[in-house]
XYZ file of C-alpha atoms in Angstrom:
467
model
C 127.973 110.009 110.290
C 125.386 110.612 107.509
C 125.203 108.505 104.311
C 125.401 109.811 101.001
C 122.328 108.522 98.882
C 122.304 110.235 95.588
C 119.370 112.171 94.444
C 120.896 113.822 91.708
C 119.018 111.620 89.310
C 115.563 113.521 90.807
C 115.339 117.249 88.772
C 116.175 119.269 91.890
C 112.889 121.597 91.273
C 110.941 118.572 92.009
C 112.813 117.909 95.082
C 112.664 121.373 96.223
C 108.658 121.792 95.651
C 108.084 118.564 97.234
C 110.158 119.776 100.111
C 108.537 122.961 100.314
C 105.121 121.278 100.344
C 106.244 119.448 103.674
C 107.528 122.693 105.527
C 104.245 124.245 104.767
C 102.157 121.296 106.277
C 104.529 121.299 109.163
C 104.108 124.987 109.854
C 100.457 124.552 109.896
C 100.549 122.409 113.015
C 99.775 124.645 116.222
C 100.872 121.647 118.620
C 97.197 121.424 120.156
C 97.178 117.923 120.671
C 94.192 117.115 119.423
C 95.240 114.313 117.419
C 96.546 112.555 120.408
C 93.465 110.883 121.649
C 92.712 110.292 117.767
C 95.609 108.459 117.125
C 95.780 104.542 117.589
C 99.551 104.277 118.130
C 99.546 107.090 121.078
C 96.475 105.087 122.491
C 98.486 101.881 122.529
C 101.889 103.122 123.954
C 101.109 106.677 125.366
C 104.469 108.037 123.585
C 104.657 111.347 122.424
C 106.936 110.720 119.249
C 104.063 107.765 118.412
C 101.735 110.611 117.856
C 101.124 112.728 114.951
C 102.468 115.964 116.791
C 105.539 114.194 117.770
C 106.135 112.772 114.191
C 105.658 116.337 112.900
C 108.472 117.279 115.404
C 110.365 114.842 114.110
C 110.021 115.801 110.340
C 110.777 119.393 111.387
C 114.061 118.626 112.656
C 114.756 116.622 109.757
C 113.910 119.588 107.478
C 116.228 121.604 109.349
C 118.953 119.412 108.569
C 119.332 116.944 111.359
C 120.088 113.539 109.959
C 117.461 110.568 109.940
C 118.104 108.329 112.777
C 116.847 104.649 113.488
C 114.677 105.774 116.399
C 112.970 108.472 114.521
C 112.301 106.160 110.908
C 111.195 103.293 113.710
C 108.551 105.954 114.596
C 107.719 106.489 111.181
C 107.253 103.260 110.362
C 104.897 102.532 113.224
C 102.661 104.789 112.016
C 99.317 103.332 110.862
C 98.506 106.184 107.787
C 94.696 105.938 109.024
C 94.415 110.051 109.047
C 92.345 109.974 112.101
C 94.182 112.817 112.882
C 93.480 114.844 110.035
C 89.991 114.424 110.677
C 90.419 115.574 114.604
C 92.549 118.453 113.460
C 91.096 122.002 113.772
C 93.905 123.638 111.932
C 93.457 121.433 108.711
C 97.414 120.207 108.675
C 97.696 117.825 105.729
C 99.363 115.071 107.913
C 99.274 112.752 104.846
C 102.084 114.608 102.904
C 103.891 114.591 105.996
C 104.136 111.136 106.960
C 104.088 109.944 103.323
C 107.734 112.473 103.077
C 109.124 110.751 106.002
C 108.177 107.293 104.447
C 110.423 107.969 101.765
C 113.037 109.284 103.618
C 113.191 106.277 105.627
C 112.698 103.907 102.530
C 115.588 105.841 100.934
C 117.709 105.504 104.128
C 121.196 103.335 103.937
C 123.506 102.566 101.133
C 124.598 104.517 98.038
C 122.454 104.793 94.925
C 123.630 105.413 91.633
C 121.690 107.601 89.347
C 119.849 104.918 87.660
C 118.908 103.410 90.880
C 117.875 106.648 92.305
C 115.290 107.311 89.323
C 113.866 104.100 90.071
C 113.827 104.122 93.361
C 113.461 107.793 94.847
C 109.945 109.609 94.785
C 109.556 113.151 94.701
C 110.684 113.985 98.425
C 113.871 112.359 97.727
C 116.106 111.727 100.694
C 115.904 113.398 104.201
C 117.388 116.909 103.609
C 119.955 116.208 106.156
C 120.800 112.632 105.083
C 120.332 109.859 107.431
C 122.885 107.866 109.955
C 124.107 104.733 108.279
C 122.276 102.762 111.144
C 119.159 104.211 110.007
C 119.044 101.674 107.216
C 116.390 98.946 107.751
C 117.874 95.682 109.105
C 118.321 92.862 106.682
C 115.330 90.895 107.320
C 112.989 93.768 107.172
C 114.634 94.887 103.757
C 113.893 91.192 102.443
C 110.391 91.221 103.808
C 109.208 94.652 102.307
C 110.816 93.774 98.857
C 108.968 90.229 99.175
C 105.915 92.030 100.036
C 106.230 94.410 97.028
C 107.059 91.937 94.654
C 104.041 90.245 95.231
C 101.128 91.896 96.607
C 100.579 94.526 93.690
C 100.534 91.578 91.145
C 97.391 89.662 91.164
C 98.842 86.771 88.830
C 101.865 86.469 91.072
C 99.479 86.569 94.441
C 97.319 84.151 92.790
C 100.292 81.383 92.027
C 101.455 82.243 95.552
C 98.594 81.610 97.626
C 97.928 77.913 95.349
C 99.879 76.125 97.844
C 98.161 77.804 100.832
C 94.917 76.482 99.611
C 96.159 73.070 99.548
C 97.477 73.350 103.148
C 94.005 74.757 104.061
C 92.022 72.192 102.840
C 93.959 69.391 104.130
C 94.427 71.451 107.705
C 98.238 71.277 107.374
C 98.229 75.397 108.042
C 96.960 74.810 111.338
C 99.628 72.182 112.182
C 102.132 74.252 110.939
C 101.023 77.656 112.573
C 101.453 75.539 116.018
C 105.151 74.694 115.167
C 105.784 78.425 115.252
C 108.573 77.557 112.970
C 107.251 80.221 110.186
C 107.307 83.100 112.809
C 110.942 82.211 113.697
C 111.945 82.204 110.108
C 109.673 85.594 109.184
C 107.203 87.331 111.390
C 105.391 88.732 108.607
C 104.792 85.054 106.782
C 103.270 83.800 110.039
C 101.227 86.895 110.039
C 99.907 86.686 106.393
C 99.222 82.811 107.160
C 96.756 84.051 109.953
C 95.057 86.738 107.720
C 94.566 84.537 104.872
C 90.986 83.877 104.125
C 89.697 80.103 104.359
C 89.763 78.321 101.319
C 86.726 78.734 98.838
C 85.780 78.214 95.474
C 87.932 80.483 93.316
C 86.392 82.559 90.703
C 88.514 82.145 87.407
C 90.702 85.096 86.727
C 89.452 86.931 83.442
C 85.894 85.735 83.993
C 84.514 88.988 84.179
C 83.652 90.317 80.774
C 85.162 93.782 79.769
C 81.464 95.462 79.487
C 78.574 94.609 81.615
C 75.731 96.169 80.471
C 73.254 98.367 82.141
C 69.759 96.947 83.157
C 66.879 99.150 81.953
C 67.988 102.877 80.575
C 71.419 103.719 80.820
C 72.074 106.573 83.371
C 76.010 106.334 83.222
C 79.293 104.545 81.702
C 81.456 103.863 84.667
C 84.977 101.929 84.596
C 85.674 99.336 87.509
C 89.164 99.082 89.468
C 89.597 95.393 90.311
C 92.173 95.639 92.468
C 94.832 93.554 93.667
C 94.289 92.049 96.571
C 90.251 92.218 96.125
C 90.356 90.553 92.626
C 92.267 87.385 94.586
C 90.777 87.125 97.744
C 87.385 88.516 97.175
C 86.414 88.266 93.679
C 82.797 87.850 94.324
C 83.013 91.505 95.602
C 83.808 92.838 92.169
C 81.182 90.567 90.698
C 78.788 92.193 93.289
C 79.957 95.344 92.494
C 79.379 95.170 88.635
C 75.689 93.496 88.951
C 74.982 96.459 91.514
C 76.080 99.292 89.025
C 74.416 97.514 85.967
C 70.990 97.482 88.100
C 71.572 100.857 88.682
C 71.619 101.935 85.050
C 75.202 101.744 84.445
C 77.057 100.350 81.659
C 80.428 98.968 83.353
C 83.538 98.896 81.592
C 86.191 96.444 83.317
C 89.433 96.919 81.445
C 91.610 93.943 81.407
C 94.946 95.857 81.017
C 94.423 97.443 84.581
C 96.952 96.563 87.111
C 97.840 97.885 90.510
C 96.905 101.397 91.205
C 99.965 102.237 93.274
C 98.332 102.435 96.730
C 100.104 100.111 98.478
C 103.875 101.540 97.234
C 102.493 105.175 97.829
C 101.208 104.528 101.645
C 104.374 102.722 102.139
C 107.008 105.297 101.146
C 107.763 103.815 97.799
C 106.588 106.645 95.656
C 108.606 106.108 92.652
C 107.147 102.531 92.157
C 103.716 104.165 92.637
C 104.083 106.547 90.288
C 104.500 104.062 87.454
C 101.840 101.935 88.953
C 99.552 105.108 88.734
C 100.933 106.170 85.182
C 99.660 102.906 83.777
C 96.481 103.134 85.602
C 95.740 106.896 83.972
C 96.492 105.456 80.766
C 94.288 102.374 81.169
C 91.303 104.551 81.876
C 91.725 107.467 79.716
C 91.493 104.560 77.052
C 88.277 103.116 78.534
C 86.460 106.456 77.941
C 84.408 106.775 80.872
C 82.098 108.899 82.656
C 83.424 107.979 86.241
C 85.679 105.270 87.699
C 84.190 103.319 90.542
C 86.457 102.062 93.298
C 85.306 99.242 95.824
C 88.427 99.423 97.785
C 89.017 102.249 100.100
C 92.693 102.409 100.056
C 92.831 102.367 96.301
C 90.153 105.234 95.792
C 92.066 107.320 98.508
C 95.387 107.071 96.584
C 93.532 107.804 92.942
C 92.024 110.718 94.276
C 95.246 112.118 95.137
C 97.350 111.440 91.664
C 96.937 115.093 90.699
C 98.957 115.808 93.760
C 101.314 112.750 93.253
C 102.182 114.367 89.611
C 102.046 118.390 90.474
C 105.656 118.668 89.467
C 105.725 116.702 86.587
C 104.108 118.819 83.565
C 103.407 115.664 80.845
C 101.370 114.186 83.454
C 99.763 116.379 86.038
C 96.610 117.309 83.804
C 96.105 113.875 82.886
C 96.170 112.844 86.484
C 93.886 115.765 87.611
C 91.669 114.569 84.731
C 91.215 110.958 86.134
C 91.242 111.857 90.076
C 88.183 113.982 89.015
C 86.446 111.052 87.607
C 87.310 108.537 90.714
C 84.451 107.833 93.099
C 83.980 105.192 95.956
C 80.871 102.736 95.260
C 78.741 104.217 98.041
C 79.600 107.588 97.000
C 78.770 107.204 93.150
C 75.510 105.429 93.693
C 74.461 107.957 96.491
C 75.282 110.600 94.178
C 73.547 109.241 91.444
C 70.627 108.165 93.269
C 69.305 104.584 93.568
C 66.690 103.469 91.421
C 66.813 99.660 91.687
C 64.371 97.934 93.856
C 65.660 96.913 97.019
C 64.370 93.492 98.606
C 64.329 92.608 102.512
C 67.520 91.468 104.162
C 66.893 90.371 107.351
C 70.022 90.816 109.119
C 71.229 92.875 112.376
C 74.777 94.406 110.706
C 77.333 96.611 112.008
C 79.235 99.041 109.412
C 83.159 99.361 110.178
C 84.501 102.638 108.536
C 87.517 101.846 106.596
C 89.928 104.469 107.826
C 90.877 105.664 103.655
C 87.340 105.924 103.441
C 86.123 107.811 106.255
C 89.051 110.044 107.058
C 91.040 110.069 104.039
C 88.005 110.361 101.702
C 85.582 112.002 104.317
C 83.057 109.363 103.123
C 80.755 108.196 106.076
C 77.249 109.279 105.429
C 76.911 107.611 101.911
C 77.402 103.861 102.832
C 75.053 103.827 105.811
C 72.214 105.956 104.119
C 72.602 103.252 101.340
C 72.432 100.404 103.963
C 69.583 102.029 105.637
C 67.486 102.096 102.640
C 67.609 98.040 102.520
C 64.372 96.939 104.251
C 64.795 94.533 107.011
C 68.582 95.502 107.572
C 69.316 96.810 111.172
C 72.210 98.792 111.145
C 74.027 99.214 114.452
C 77.047 101.722 115.201
C 80.179 100.423 116.665
C 81.420 102.182 119.669
C 84.846 102.961 117.702
C 83.479 102.826 114.197
C 86.025 105.446 113.249
C 89.141 103.700 115.168
C 91.740 101.787 112.931
C 91.553 98.020 112.948
C 95.471 97.604 112.634
C 95.111 96.472 108.771
C 96.502 99.627 107.224
C 97.711 98.195 103.937
C 100.683 96.250 104.839
C 100.778 97.435 108.308
C 99.481 94.192 109.991
C 102.436 92.306 108.063
C 105.139 94.461 108.987
C 103.900 95.750 112.694
C 102.232 92.345 113.475
C 102.129 93.093 117.146
C 100.651 96.692 117.286
C 98.434 95.419 114.589
C 97.096 92.718 116.474
C 96.275 94.727 119.451
C 94.148 97.091 117.547
C 92.578 94.349 115.677
C 91.557 92.763 119.335
C 90.229 96.072 120.426
C 87.908 96.102 117.303
C 86.898 92.652 117.633
C 85.836 93.296 121.365
C 83.641 95.954 119.668
C 82.114 94.193 117.070
C 81.337 91.231 119.497
C 79.812 94.189 121.689
C 77.565 95.297 118.887
C 75.407 92.247 118.992
C 75.335 92.202 115.120
C 75.552 88.960 113.147
C 77.319 90.751 110.385
C 80.081 92.983 109.726
C 80.180 95.146 106.898
C 83.384 97.007 105.468
C 84.328 98.576 102.309
C 87.926 97.483 102.364
C 89.433 94.082 101.763
C 92.023 94.526 104.413
C 89.818 95.469 107.164
C 87.914 92.354 106.466
C 90.828 90.248 106.451
C 91.857 91.566 109.726
C 88.840 91.837 111.666
C 87.878 88.427 110.426
C 91.174 86.940 111.570
C 90.758 88.405 115.042
C 87.443 87.177 115.323
C 88.391 83.624 114.493
C 91.178 83.441 116.761
C 88.137 83.871 119.559
C 86.148 81.346 118.009
C 83.684 83.738 116.932
C 81.976 82.630 113.909
C 80.436 86.230 112.152
C 79.804 86.751 108.766
C 81.419 89.889 106.817
C 80.703 91.502 103.745
C 81.497 94.512 101.810
C 78.860 97.027 101.109
C 78.625 95.783 97.478
C 77.346 92.542 98.400
C 74.851 93.867 101.029
C 73.330 95.684 98.049
C 73.664 92.887 95.906
C 71.912 90.670 98.273
C 68.890 93.197 98.523
C 68.641 94.265 94.790
C 69.612 90.863 92.985
C 68.749 88.342 95.676
C 72.304 87.088 96.219
C 72.584 85.248 99.385
C 75.350 86.512 101.765
C 78.226 84.342 102.364
């Protein structure tokens, strides 16, 4: 029996337009199978329905009126959203639009919603066209886990408060004792995974330390806004500091609005589109007021989401032009500096380094050359390629919390690749990737430095030691 989740609170033309976009994207698939070897979950299980082609088939069934089943929802949840299939696809299938709609439908499955609740929770795709079986609703523990994640991670201040007790446990070694008991995993696998992924306690950088404006050094070449991010600002504040210094050294006035919050990436990539829309609106308003030439983002997932704001607001007349204007200004750090033209003097950084392509940079934004060009311009730095540089490490936003077994298997494969490279430094442009790969290396007792592209550039330009 199908449930009766209400989507009347959404204008029907919005739902219809979103459904038509998904139908169009599905029709572009010619079932060639080029996506299969590129898909990490297909490589794990060899299951057709855990490949992009298989998931597209499931979505086509839903569009034709079939109800969402628990099995279909599980296949959608298992997708990393790495977009490697889009790089491999010769037909240009917009798989990102397809899987985002599928995730919205899965998120909405189960239980009746009032119009008010629907307005707050349902994104443009609404609910599955054929409804959903009551059994398709996620189990209670899964729902509670997701609510906890999205009540915490998009809010830096909440996240700082939440990790304060963890820092005490880390400094006393009690976190390792707790992990050995397995108690946390029995209560919540996601919490156990979060403990495993958490970076070691280090000297914290106080919240709000950044000035709202960092002046360009020398001749001013641009005025840029900087997104500080959620996870980035809490776990990797030094990446933000390095980003500001590098931009200033390259002749940019850097505007860092204190009113900024989450850009919505985690929500948008997890089927919580209505929530993501609210975050996106605040981000648009914040950077409109900043009056900048470009918005520089140092987290691949955030940059990917912000570049898609125009599509997100395609059916919102009050927002679509504003969203398009902001998306047009968004640039990844490496993309921006490479296009601006580096002028700051580089000093030697003697290290053998491997660069990991974050999926939402390499596949979603198609930026692979710029980071390598900048790194290769550093004297003394030997850049080596990973055998699987473009394959997902298993982080994928909050995937490693919600699908820990698959994430650990992919992380293990990535760790093998990093170790085989012989590099003593791993460079990534996404905080989640850094946490994921570092954790896998740590479980093997491998001590290997990790750094963001910004930190390596900062070390070369400003002499700031790599951690």
